PDB file of C-alpha atoms in Angstrom:
ATOM      1  CA  MET S   1     100.219 102.256 118.052  1.00  0.00           C
ATOM      2  CA  ARG S   2     104.003 102.647 118.704  1.00  0.00           C
ATOM      3  CA  PRO S   3     105.920 103.410 115.584  1.00  0.00           C
ATOM      4  CA  LYS S   4     108.244 100.534 114.369  1.00  0.00           C
ATOM      5  CA  VAL S   5     111.772 101.298 113.493  1.00  0.00           C
ATOM      6  CA  LEU S   6     114.748  99.293 112.114  1.00  0.00           C
ATOM      7  CA  VAL S   7     118.187  99.743 113.574  1.00  0.00           C
ATOM      8  CA  THR S   8     120.630  98.128 111.330  1.00  0.00           C
ATOM      9  CA  ARG S   9     123.653  97.706 113.680  1.00  0.00           C
ATOM     10  CA  GLU S  10     124.097  97.513 117.393  1.00  0.00           C
ATOM     11  CA  LEU S  11     124.479 100.920 118.925  1.00  0.00           C
ATOM     12  CA  PRO S  12     125.439 102.014 122.577  1.00  0.00           C
ATOM     13  CA  ARG S  13     122.845 100.796 124.899  1.00  0.00           C
ATOM     14  CA  GLU S  14     122.057 104.157 126.465  1.00  0.00           C
ATOM     15  CA  ALA S  15     120.932 105.402 123.004  1.00  0.00           C
ATOM     16  CA  LEU S  16     118.955 102.365 122.292  1.00  0.00           C
ATOM     17  CA  GLU S  17     117.160 102.604 125.547  1.00  0.00           C
ATOM     18  CA  ARG S  18     115.973 106.095 124.641  1.00  0.00           C
ATOM     19  CA  LEU S  19     114.533 104.685 121.368  1.00  0.00           C
ATOM     20  CA  GLU S  20     112.887 101.683 122.941  1.00  0.00           C
ATOM     21  CA  GLU S  21     110.922 104.121 125.313  1.00  0.00           C
ATOM     22  CA  HIS S  22     108.948 105.382 122.337  1.00  0.00           C
ATOM     23  CA  CYS S  23     109.247 102.794 119.563  1.00  0.00           C
ATOM     24  CA  ASP S  24     109.195  99.023 118.782  1.00  0.00           C
ATOM     25  CA  VAL S  25     112.750  98.466 117.792  1.00  0.00           C
ATOM     26  CA  ASP S  26     113.968  95.796 115.364  1.00  0.00           C
ATOM     27  CA  LEU S  27     117.693  95.692 116.105  1.00  0.00           C
ATOM     28  CA  ASN S  28     120.201  94.015 113.951  1.00  0.00           C
ATOM     29  CA  GLY S  29     122.281  92.486 116.890  1.00  0.00           C
ATOM     30  CA  GLU S  30     124.812  90.818 114.795  1.00  0.00           C
ATOM     31  CA  ASP S  31     128.254  92.279 114.048  1.00  0.00           C
ATOM     32  CA  ARG S  32     127.698  92.389 110.365  1.00  0.00           C
ATOM     33  CA  PRO S  33     125.844  94.583 107.804  1.00  0.00           C
ATOM     34  CA  LEU S  34     122.405  93.270 106.857  1.00  0.00           C
ATOM     35  CA  THR S  35     122.277  91.701 103.423  1.00  0.00           C
ATOM     36  CA  ARG S  36     120.190  93.672 100.662  1.00  0.00           C
ATOM     37  CA  GLU S  37     117.385  90.992 100.947  1.00  0.00           C
ATOM     38  CA  GLU S  38     117.394  91.143 104.798  1.00  0.00           C
ATOM     39  CA  LEU S  39     117.069  94.912 104.629  1.00  0.00           C
ATOM     40  CA  LYS S  40     114.137  94.711 102.210  1.00  0.00           C
ATOM     41  CA  ARG S  41     112.403  92.147 104.490  1.00  0.00           C
ATOM     42  CA  ARG S  42     112.876  93.908 107.680  1.00  0.00           C
ATOM     43  CA  ILE S  43     112.085  97.415 106.576  1.00  0.00           C
ATOM     44  CA  ARG S  44     108.701  96.377 105.078  1.00  0.00           C
ATOM     45  CA  ASP S  45     106.506  97.359 107.909  1.00  0.00           C
ATOM     46  CA  LYS S  46     108.653 100.065 109.523  1.00  0.00           C
ATOM     47  CA  ASP S  47     107.971 103.771 110.056  1.00  0.00           C
ATOM     48  CA  GLY S  48     111.647 104.691 110.460  1.00  0.00           C
ATOM     49  CA  ILE S  49     115.189 103.371 109.867  1.00  0.00           C
ATOM     50  CA  LEU S  50     118.503 104.262 111.541  1.00  0.00           C
ATOM     51  CA  SER S  51     120.965 103.312 108.906  1.00  0.00           C
ATOM     52  CA  MET S  52     124.733 103.090 108.459  1.00  0.00           C
ATOM     53  CA  LEU S  53     126.959 104.149 105.672  1.00  0.00           C
ATOM     54  CA  THR S  54     127.113 100.526 104.592  1.00  0.00           C
ATOM     55  CA  ASP S  55     123.363 100.591 104.136  1.00  0.00           C
ATOM     56  CA  ARG S  56     122.131 101.452 100.563  1.00  0.00           C
ATOM     57  CA  ILE S  57     119.006 103.224 100.993  1.00  0.00           C
ATOM     58  CA  ASP S  58     117.499 103.789  97.332  1.00  0.00           C
ATOM     59  CA  GLY S  59     114.059 103.917  95.765  1.00  0.00           C
ATOM     60  CA  GLU S  60     113.924 100.146  95.563  1.00  0.00           C
ATOM     61  CA  LEU S  61     114.264  99.845  99.216  1.00  0.00           C
ATOM     62  CA  MET S  62     111.860 102.664  99.988  1.00  0.00           C
ATOM     63  CA  ASP S  63     109.254 100.901  97.536  1.00  0.00           C
ATOM     64  CA  ALA S  64     109.602  97.877 100.107  1.00  0.00           C
ATOM     65  CA  ALA S  65     108.738 100.245 103.073  1.00  0.00           C
ATOM     66  CA  PRO S  66     105.350 102.034 102.257  1.00  0.00           C
ATOM     67  CA  ASN S  67     105.143 103.344 105.763  1.00  0.00           C
ATOM     68  CA  LEU S  68     108.528 104.848 105.920  1.00  0.00           C
ATOM     69  CA  LYS S  69     108.444 108.347 107.482  1.00  0.00           C
ATOM     70  CA  VAL S  70     112.073 109.036 108.335  1.00  0.00           C
ATOM     71  CA  ILE S  71     115.747 107.927 107.476  1.00  0.00           C
ATOM     72  CA  SER S  72     118.258 108.566 110.108  1.00  0.00           C
ATOM     73  CA  ASN S  73     121.843 108.035 108.959  1.00  0.00           C
ATOM     74  CA  TYR S  74     124.446 107.288 111.586  1.00  0.00           C
ATOM     75  CA  ALA S  75     127.189 109.328 109.865  1.00  0.00           C
ATOM     76  CA  VAL S  76     127.985 112.831 108.726  1.00  0.00           C
ATOM     77  CA  GLY S  77     127.970 111.585 105.048  1.00  0.00           C
ATOM     78  CA  PHE S  78     124.784 110.448 103.323  1.00  0.00           C
ATOM     79  CA  ASN S  79     125.942 109.391  99.942  1.00  0.00           C
ATOM     80  CA  ASN S  80     124.500 105.814 100.692  1.00  0.00           C
ATOM     81  CA  ILE S  81     120.891 107.313 100.577  1.00  0.00           C
ATOM     82  CA  ASP S  82     119.138 108.573  97.495  1.00  0.00           C
ATOM     83  CA  VAL S  83     118.160 111.807  99.118  1.00  0.00           C
ATOM     84  CA  LYS S  84     116.513 113.045  95.888  1.00  0.00           C
ATOM     85  CA  GLU S  85     114.150 109.957  95.879  1.00  0.00           C
ATOM     86  CA  ALA S  86     113.459 110.457  99.604  1.00  0.00           C
ATOM     87  CA  THR S  87     112.571 113.943  99.009  1.00  0.00           C
ATOM     88  CA  LEU S  88     110.241 113.160  96.122  1.00  0.00           C
ATOM     89  CA  ARG S  89     108.432 110.803  98.606  1.00  0.00           C
ATOM     90  CA  GLY S  90     108.391 113.365 101.492  1.00  0.00           C
ATOM     91  CA  ILE S  91     110.735 111.297 103.597  1.00  0.00           C
ATOM     92  CA  PRO S  92     113.143 113.323 105.852  1.00  0.00           C
ATOM     93  CA  VAL S  93     116.697 112.348 105.751  1.00  0.00           C
ATOM     94  CA  THR S  94     119.099 113.112 108.516  1.00  0.00           C
ATOM     95  CA  ASN S  95     122.737 112.854 109.463  1.00  0.00           C
ATOM     96  CA  THR S  96     124.922 113.340 112.610  1.00  0.00           C
ATOM     97  CA  PRO S  97     127.225 116.398 111.933  1.00  0.00           C
ATOM     98  CA  GLY S  98     129.549 118.110 114.403  1.00  0.00           C
ATOM     99  CA  VAL S  99     129.723 115.371 116.947  1.00  0.00           C
ATOM    100  CA  LEU S 100     132.665 113.530 115.262  1.00  0.00           C
ATOM    101  CA  THR S 101     134.651 116.633 114.142  1.00  0.00           C
ATOM    102  CA  GLU S 102     137.425 116.580 116.826  1.00  0.00           C
ATOM    103  CA  SER S 103     137.805 112.853 116.848  1.00  0.00           C
ATOM    104  CA  THR S 104     138.161 112.766 113.238  1.00  0.00           C
ATOM    105  CA  ALA S 105     140.687 115.712 113.321  1.00  0.00           C
ATOM    106  CA  ASP S 106     142.663 113.856 116.097  1.00  0.00           C
ATOM    107  CA  LEU S 107     142.878 110.722 113.682  1.00  0.00           C
ATOM    108  CA  THR S 108     143.961 112.935 110.862  1.00  0.00           C
ATOM    109  CA  TRP S 109     146.824 113.941 112.716  1.00  0.00           C
ATOM    110  CA  ALA S 110     147.685 110.471 114.050  1.00  0.00           C
ATOM    111  CA  LEU S 111     147.979 109.470 110.421  1.00  0.00           C
ATOM    112  CA  ILE S 112     150.105 112.500 109.611  1.00  0.00           C
ATOM    113  CA  MET S 113     152.495 111.702 112.509  1.00  0.00           C
ATOM    114  CA  ASP S 114     152.473 108.144 111.776  1.00  0.00           C
ATOM    115  CA  VAL S 115     153.216 108.071 107.976  1.00  0.00           C
ATOM    116  CA  ALA S 116     155.842 111.065 108.057  1.00  0.00           C
ATOM    117  CA  ARG S 117     157.707 109.454 111.014  1.00  0.00           C
ATOM    118  CA  ARG S 118     157.302 105.909 109.740  1.00  0.00           C
ATOM    119  CA  VAL S 119     155.825 104.674 113.229  1.00  0.00           C
ATOM    120  CA  SER S 120     153.841 101.740 111.831  1.00  0.00           C
ATOM    121  CA  GLU S 121     156.506 100.667 109.458  1.00  0.00           C
ATOM    122  CA  GLY S 122     158.980 100.811 112.184  1.00  0.00           C
ATOM    123  CA  ASP S 123     156.776  98.822 114.380  1.00  0.00           C
ATOM    124  CA  ARG S 124     156.668  96.026 111.862  1.00  0.00           C
ATOM    125  CA  VAL S 125     160.144  95.942 111.467  1.00  0.00           C
ATOM    126  CA  THR S 126     160.874  95.977 115.107  1.00  0.00           C
ATOM    127  CA  ARG S 127     158.351  93.164 115.985  1.00  0.00           C
ATOM    128  CA  ALA S 128     159.808  91.047 113.107  1.00  0.00           C
ATOM    129  CA  GLY S 129     163.333  91.213 114.652  1.00  0.00           C
ATOM    130  CA  ARG S 130     164.724  93.058 111.611  1.00  0.00           C
ATOM    131  CA  TRP S 131     165.823  96.106 113.652  1.00  0.00           C
ATOM    132  CA  PRO S 132     169.577  96.092 113.275  1.00  0.00           C
ATOM    133  CA  GLY S 133     170.148  98.658 116.153  1.00  0.00           C
ATOM    134  CA  TRP S 134     170.489 102.623 116.037  1.00  0.00           C
ATOM    135  CA  SER S 135     171.969 103.949 112.949  1.00  0.00           C
ATOM    136  CA  PRO S 136     172.194 107.517 111.820  1.00  0.00           C
ATOM    137  CA  MET S 137     170.833 107.028 108.226  1.00  0.00           C
ATOM    138  CA  TRP S 138     168.145 104.423 108.932  1.00  0.00           C
ATOM    139  CA  MET S 139     164.376 104.904 108.386  1.00  0.00           C
ATOM    140  CA  LEU S 140     164.542 108.565 108.006  1.00  0.00           C
ATOM    141  CA  GLY S 141     161.248 110.309 107.869  1.00  0.00           C
ATOM    142  CA  GLN S 142     159.922 113.798 107.205  1.00  0.00           C
ATOM    143  CA  ASP S 143     159.620 116.658 109.752  1.00  0.00           C
ATOM    144  CA  VAL S 144     156.073 117.757 110.503  1.00  0.00           C
ATOM    145  CA  HIS S 145     156.913 120.941 112.269  1.00  0.00           C
ATOM    146  CA  GLY S 146     157.347 124.033 110.050  1.00  0.00           C
ATOM    147  CA  ALA S 147     156.125 122.042 107.046  1.00  0.00           C
ATOM    148  CA  THR S 148     153.175 123.161 104.581  1.00  0.00           C
ATOM    149  CA  LEU S 149     149.761 121.536 105.406  1.00  0.00           C
ATOM    150  CA  GLY S 150     147.348 121.731 102.438  1.00  0.00           C
ATOM    151  CA  ILE S 151     143.670 121.127 103.422  1.00  0.00           C
ATOM    152  CA  ILE S 152     141.034 120.291 100.779  1.00  0.00           C
ATOM    153  CA  GLY S 153     137.642 121.087 102.221  1.00  0.00           C
ATOM    154  CA  MET S 154     137.483 123.602 105.035  1.00  0.00           C
ATOM    155  CA  GLY S 155     134.443 122.528 106.666  1.00  0.00           C
ATOM    156  CA  ARG S 156     134.063 121.642 110.419  1.00  0.00           C
ATOM    157  CA  ILE S 157     136.734 118.989 110.297  1.00  0.00           C
ATOM    158  CA  GLY S 158     139.138 120.886 107.966  1.00  0.00           C
ATOM    159  CA  LYS S 159     139.077 123.835 110.387  1.00  0.00           C
ATOM    160  CA  ALA S 160     139.673 121.422 113.395  1.00  0.00           C
ATOM    161  CA  VAL S 161     142.817 119.907 111.629  1.00  0.00           C
ATOM    162  CA  ALA S 162     143.918 123.594 110.744  1.00  0.00           C
ATOM    163  CA  ARG S 163     143.772 124.526 114.412  1.00  0.00           C
ATOM    164  CA  ARG S 164     145.927 121.618 115.515  1.00  0.00           C
ATOM    165  CA  ALA S 165     148.601 122.700 112.925  1.00  0.00           C
ATOM    166  CA  ARG S 166     149.410 125.673 114.927  1.00  0.00           C
ATOM    167  CA  GLY S 167     151.229 123.639 117.557  1.00  0.00           C
ATOM    168  CA  PHE S 168     153.489 122.525 114.808  1.00  0.00           C
ATOM    169  CA  ASP S 169     154.213 125.840 113.524  1.00  0.00           C
ATOM    170  CA  MET S 170     153.036 124.767 110.064  1.00  0.00           C
ATOM    171  CA  GLN S 171     151.873 127.004 107.163  1.00  0.00           C
ATOM    172  CA  VAL S 172     148.259 126.190 106.426  1.00  0.00           C
ATOM    173  CA  ILE S 173     146.988 126.507 102.844  1.00  0.00           C
ATOM    174  CA  TYR S 174     143.495 125.328 101.809  1.00  0.00           C
ATOM    175  CA  TYR S 175     141.139 124.787  98.922  1.00  0.00           C
ATOM    176  CA  SER S 176     137.392 124.677  99.352  1.00  0.00           C
ATOM    177  CA  ARG S 177     134.317 125.181  97.437  1.00  0.00           C
ATOM    178  CA  THR S 178     133.426 128.283  99.447  1.00  0.00           C
ATOM    179  CA  ARG S 179     136.204 130.439 100.504  1.00  0.00           C
ATOM    180  CA  LEU S 180     136.376 131.534 104.202  1.00  0.00           C
ATOM    181  CA  SER S 181     136.097 135.098 105.236  1.00  0.00           C
ATOM    182  CA  GLU S 182     139.083 137.067 105.925  1.00  0.00           C
ATOM    183  CA  GLU S 183     138.374 136.995 109.512  1.00  0.00           C
ATOM    184  CA  GLU S 184     138.157 133.104 109.525  1.00  0.00           C
ATOM    185  CA  GLU S 185     141.477 132.995 107.563  1.00  0.00           C
ATOM    186  CA  ARG S 186     143.162 135.048 110.121  1.00  0.00           C
ATOM    187  CA  ALA S 187     141.772 133.100 112.921  1.00  0.00           C
ATOM    188  CA  LEU S 188     142.958 129.845 111.455  1.00  0.00           C
ATOM    189  CA  ARG S 189     146.257 131.361 110.033  1.00  0.00           C
ATOM    190  CA  ALA S 190     145.246 129.849 106.687  1.00  0.00           C
ATOM    191  CA  SER S 191     145.691 131.012 103.163  1.00  0.00           C
ATOM    192  CA  TYR S 192     143.388 130.122 100.265  1.00  0.00           C
ATOM    193  CA  ARG S 193     144.933 128.549  97.091  1.00  0.00           C
ATOM    194  CA  PRO S 194     143.487 127.191  93.940  1.00  0.00           C
ATOM    195  CA  LEU S 195     143.617 123.375  93.828  1.00  0.00           C
ATOM    196  CA  PRO S 196     146.543 122.944  91.570  1.00  0.00           C
ATOM    197  CA  ASP S 197     148.616 125.470  93.548  1.00  0.00           C
ATOM    198  CA  LEU S 198     147.861 123.741  96.822  1.00  0.00           C
ATOM    199  CA  LEU S 199     148.923 120.366  95.408  1.00  0.00           C
ATOM    200  CA  ARG S 200     152.129 121.803  94.158  1.00  0.00           C
ATOM    201  CA  GLN S 201     153.153 123.557  97.539  1.00  0.00           C
ATOM    202  CA  ALA S 202     151.817 121.296 100.280  1.00  0.00           C
ATOM    203  CA  ASP S 203     154.030 118.752 102.070  1.00  0.00           C
ATOM    204  CA  PHE S 204     150.975 117.124 103.403  1.00  0.00           C
ATOM    205  CA  VAL S 205     147.590 117.138 101.550  1.00  0.00           C
ATOM    206  CA  SER S 206     144.750 116.247 103.911  1.00  0.00           C
ATOM    207  CA  LEU S 207     141.201 115.621 102.363  1.00  0.00           C
ATOM    208  CA  HIS S 208     138.126 116.741 104.183  1.00  0.00           C
ATOM    209  CA  ALA S 209     135.818 117.451 101.217  1.00  0.00           C
ATOM    210  CA  PRO S 210     132.266 115.888 101.021  1.00  0.00           C
ATOM    211  CA  TYR S 211     131.681 113.118  98.450  1.00  0.00           C
ATOM    212  CA  SER S 212     129.518 113.677  95.461  1.00  0.00           C
ATOM    213  CA  GLU S 213     129.448 112.965  91.725  1.00  0.00           C
ATOM    214  CA  GLU S 214     131.415 116.303  91.329  1.00  0.00           C
ATOM    215  CA  THR S 215     134.232 115.146  93.804  1.00  0.00           C
ATOM    216  CA  HIS S 216     134.548 111.593  92.663  1.00  0.00           C
ATOM    217  CA  HIS S 217     138.190 110.834  92.108  1.00  0.00           C
ATOM    218  CA  LEU S 218     139.031 114.498  92.980  1.00  0.00           C
ATOM    219  CA  ILE S 219     142.668 113.034  93.501  1.00  0.00           C
ATOM    220  CA  GLY S 220     143.530 111.102  90.491  1.00  0.00           C
ATOM    221  CA  PRO S 221     146.662 110.651  88.258  1.00  0.00           C
ATOM    222  CA  ALA S 222     146.826 114.320  87.242  1.00  0.00           C
ATOM    223  CA  GLU S 223     146.471 115.827  90.690  1.00  0.00           C
ATOM    224  CA  LEU S 224     148.998 113.096  92.143  1.00  0.00           C
ATOM    225  CA  ALA S 225     151.475 114.274  89.533  1.00  0.00           C
ATOM    226  CA  MET S 226     151.128 117.779  90.704  1.00  0.00           C
ATOM    227  CA  MET S 227     152.318 116.848  94.190  1.00  0.00           C
ATOM    228  CA  LYS S 228     155.934 116.972  95.425  1.00  0.00           C
ATOM    229  CA  SER S 229     157.783 113.659  95.522  1.00  0.00           C
ATOM    230  CA  THR S 230     158.417 114.283  99.177  1.00  0.00           C
ATOM    231  CA  ALA S 231     154.574 114.994  99.922  1.00  0.00           C
ATOM    232  CA  TYR S 232     152.120 112.725 101.780  1.00  0.00           C
ATOM    233  CA  LEU S 233     148.400 112.368 100.950  1.00  0.00           C
ATOM    234  CA  ILE S 234     145.925 111.873 103.951  1.00  0.00           C
ATOM    235  CA  ASN S 235     142.462 110.833 103.593  1.00  0.00           C
ATOM    236  CA  THR S 236     140.010 110.688 106.355  1.00  0.00           C
ATOM    237  CA  ALA S 237     137.017 112.025 104.491  1.00  0.00           C
ATOM    238  CA  ARG S 238     135.543 109.490 101.687  1.00  0.00           C
ATOM    239  CA  GLY S 239     137.282 106.742 100.001  1.00  0.00           C
ATOM    240  CA  PRO S 240     136.126 107.640  96.369  1.00  0.00           C
ATOM    241  CA  LEU S 241     137.656 110.952  96.678  1.00  0.00           C
ATOM    242  CA  VAL S 242     140.732 109.240  95.564  1.00  0.00           C
ATOM    243  CA  ASP S 243     141.443 106.969  92.421  1.00  0.00           C
ATOM    244  CA  GLU S 244     142.882 104.360  94.709  1.00  0.00           C
ATOM    245  CA  GLN S 245     144.528 102.500  91.756  1.00  0.00           C
ATOM    246  CA  ALA S 246     146.267 105.858  90.640  1.00  0.00           C
ATOM    247  CA  LEU S 247     147.500 106.188  94.240  1.00  0.00           C
ATOM    248  CA  VAL S 248     148.973 102.646  94.411  1.00  0.00           C
ATOM    249  CA  ARG S 249     151.073 103.603  91.187  1.00  0.00           C
ATOM    250  CA  ALA S 250     151.980 106.846  92.649  1.00  0.00           C
ATOM    251  CA  LEU S 251     153.208 105.329  96.088  1.00  0.00           C
ATOM    252  CA  ARG S 252     154.944 102.335  94.221  1.00  0.00           C
ATOM    253  CA  ASP S 253     156.720 104.643  91.763  1.00  0.00           C
ATOM    254  CA  GLY S 254     157.779 107.115  94.362  1.00  0.00           C
ATOM    255  CA  GLN S 255     155.824 109.877  92.594  1.00  0.00           C
ATOM    256  CA  ILE S 256     154.746 110.854  96.255  1.00  0.00           C
ATOM    257  CA  ALA S 257     156.350 110.021  99.554  1.00  0.00           C
ATOM    258  CA  GLY S 258     153.539 108.336 101.198  1.00  0.00           C
ATOM    259  CA  ALA S 259     149.811 108.233 102.409  1.00  0.00           C
ATOM    260  CA  GLY S 260     147.801 107.919 105.375  1.00  0.00           C
ATOM    261  CA  LEU S 261     144.221 106.455 104.777  1.00  0.00           C
ATOM    262  CA  ASP S 262     141.271 105.785 106.962  1.00  0.00           C
ATOM    263  CA  VAL S 263     138.695 105.350 104.129  1.00  0.00           C
ATOM    264  CA  TYR S 264     138.713 103.475 100.744  1.00  0.00           C
ATOM    265  CA  GLU S 265     137.038 103.442  97.506  1.00  0.00           C
ATOM    266  CA  ARG S 266     135.414  99.948  98.021  1.00  0.00           C
ATOM    267  CA  GLU S 267     135.315  99.404 101.734  1.00  0.00           C
ATOM    268  CA  PRO S 268     136.366  96.942 103.139  1.00  0.00           C
ATOM    269  CA  GLU S 269     138.318  95.881 100.070  1.00  0.00           C
ATOM    270  CA  LEU S 270     141.614  97.502  99.223  1.00  0.00           C
ATOM    271  CA  ALA S 271     142.864  98.262  95.755  1.00  0.00           C
ATOM    272  CA  GLU S 272     145.377  95.711  94.484  1.00  0.00           C
ATOM    273  CA  GLY S 273     148.775  96.272  95.746  1.00  0.00           C
ATOM    274  CA  LEU S 274     148.009  98.783  98.438  1.00  0.00           C
ATOM    275  CA  ALA S 275     148.499  96.575 101.347  1.00  0.00           C
ATOM    276  CA  GLU S 276     151.865  95.439 100.175  1.00  0.00           C
ATOM    277  CA  LEU S 277     153.315  98.996 100.207  1.00  0.00           C
ATOM    278  CA  ASP S 278     155.408 100.222 103.156  1.00  0.00           C
ATOM    279  CA  ASN S 279     154.870 103.711 102.684  1.00  0.00           C
ATOM    280  CA  VAL S 280     151.142 103.804 103.432  1.00  0.00           C
ATOM    281  CA  VAL S 281     149.475 103.603 106.922  1.00  0.00           C
ATOM    282  CA  LEU S 282     146.108 101.851 106.520  1.00  0.00           C
ATOM    283  CA  SER S 283     143.513 102.286 109.510  1.00  0.00           C
ATOM    284  CA  PRO S 284     140.055 100.542 109.252  1.00  0.00           C
ATOM    285  CA  HIS S 285     137.690 103.647 109.196  1.00  0.00           C
ATOM    286  CA  LEU S 286     138.434 104.820 112.718  1.00  0.00           C
ATOM    287  CA  GLY S 287     137.826 108.399 112.307  1.00  0.00           C
ATOM    288  CA  SER S 288     134.893 108.563 114.889  1.00  0.00           C
ATOM    289  CA  SER S 289     135.791 105.558 116.596  1.00  0.00           C
ATOM    290  CA  THR S 290     136.124 106.502 120.322  1.00  0.00           C
ATOM    291  CA  ARG S 291     133.546 105.662 122.926  1.00  0.00           C
ATOM    292  CA  GLY S 292     132.393 109.139 123.569  1.00  0.00           C
ATOM    293  CA  THR S 293     131.978 110.100 120.012  1.00  0.00           C
ATOM    294  CA  ARG S 294     130.082 106.900 119.049  1.00  0.00           C
ATOM    295  CA  LEU S 295     127.729 107.476 121.927  1.00  0.00           C
ATOM    296  CA  ARG S 296     127.096 111.168 120.864  1.00  0.00           C
ATOM    297  CA  MET S 297     126.496 110.016 117.345  1.00  0.00           C
ATOM    298  CA  ALA S 298     123.980 107.336 118.373  1.00  0.00           C
ATOM    299  CA  LYS S 299     122.004 109.959 120.654  1.00  0.00           C
ATOM    300  CA  VAL S 300     121.893 112.459 117.686  1.00  0.00           C
ATOM    301  CA  ALA S 301     120.857 109.631 115.366  1.00  0.00           C
ATOM    302  CA  VAL S 302     118.128 108.467 117.767  1.00  0.00           C
ATOM    303  CA  GLU S 303     116.761 112.055 118.258  1.00  0.00           C
ATOM    304  CA  ASN S 304     116.863 112.635 114.523  1.00  0.00           C
ATOM    305  CA  LEU S 305     114.772 109.392 114.165  1.00  0.00           C
ATOM    306  CA  LEU S 306     112.113 110.227 116.849  1.00  0.00           C
ATOM    307  CA  ALA S 307     111.394 113.809 116.023  1.00  0.00           C
ATOM    308  CA  PRO S 308     109.595 113.192 112.661  1.00  0.00           C
ATOM    309  CA  LEU S 309     107.635 110.301 114.243  1.00  0.00           C
ATOM    310  CA  GLN S 310     106.502 112.743 116.731  1.00  0.00           C
ATOM    311  CA  GLY S 311     105.637 115.438 114.325  1.00  0.00           C
ATOM    312  CA  LYS S 312     108.671 117.518 115.029  1.00  0.00           C
ATOM    313  CA  ARG S 313     111.494 118.814 112.900  1.00  0.00           C
ATOM    314  CA  PRO S 314     114.565 116.763 113.175  1.00  0.00           C
ATOM    315  CA  PRO S 315     117.664 118.568 114.664  1.00  0.00           C
ATOM    316  CA  HIS S 316     119.859 117.637 111.516  1.00  0.00           C
ATOM    317  CA  LEU S 317     117.806 117.542 108.440  1.00  0.00           C
ATOM    318  CA  VAL S 318     119.507 117.060 105.101  1.00  0.00           C
ATOM    319  CA  ASN S 319     116.504 117.545 102.799  1.00  0.00           C
ATOM    320  CA  GLU S 320     115.095 120.831 104.274  1.00  0.00           C
ATOM    321  CA  GLU S 321     112.643 121.041 101.284  1.00  0.00           C
ATOM    322  CA  VAL S 322     110.666 118.047 102.845  1.00  0.00           C
ATOM    323  CA  TRP S 323     109.954 120.083 106.021  1.00  0.00           C
ATOM    324  CA  ARG S 324     109.049 123.245 104.160  1.00  0.00           C
ATOM    325  CA  ARG S 325     106.462 121.388 102.070  1.00  0.00           C
ATOM    326  CA  ARG S 326     104.963 119.985 105.271  1.00  0.00           C
ATOM    327  CA  ARG S 327     104.621 123.506 106.657  1.00  0.00           C
ATOM    328  CA  THR S 328     103.244 125.241 103.624  1.00  0.00           C
ATOM    329  CA  PRO S 329      99.355 125.433 103.650  1.00  0.00           C
TER     330      PRO S 329
END
């Protein structure tokens, strides 16, 4: 019997063909997330699921799928999955780290440049016919070169963002749960700071921390109050790292100069008042959104899904304990 798997959104055909060679695939071919009831119904007889960040995979859903043997998440993050519950049930949970590092770092820099130099704001003004012509004091922005970049979370993506800062001759400071080695700090030309010091010193604060209960609203009213009035907040990590309502107030009141956001607290909804502000650039979760990166993510997610169904350890296992238990006599 071929394993039965559910793929909750359309993926690049090349990756799906690999999956179809080995499994009976139930694909959501519509350009929308499955509803909760649709998920529960379609997962009922499945051996595996290839899920998206928009799919909530909790104990209730696992109860609906007694044959479930693997959860392959098409993302680096996995806060949409109750990993503890999956581990108790012996279900491997996997993700797709590494493949989207450079693309997300690129987008981080797109947001930094855009909000600092007011590109999107200027685009709106120009298209609306409100550009009065060149003026020496009109739409002044902030220099990026020579500024201080503060990175919160110095994992793969944080390091990639730091590497790009060299071309702008920036001072890089960072805060991370685990401090880098002296060798890594020298290679990245980055200096460690406690979080309050980073917030007070940085001209650009870029978030790259993982999301968890501990990092929920990592940036809230107190942290925004520590930032310079000329500073910018950039978030390409996870929306709930930021108290979005507090950010709206800080942007509206001029407490900080601006923000560039690719992720949101309640996607796709925005906090009230955010869309009306000119000093924020809003992109629709485009961090990994290049053809090459999305194909690589799909290939990794497929291999993660296939491996446990074939009795093999998945390449990117989140809950290592599950595999250790399987290998313990």
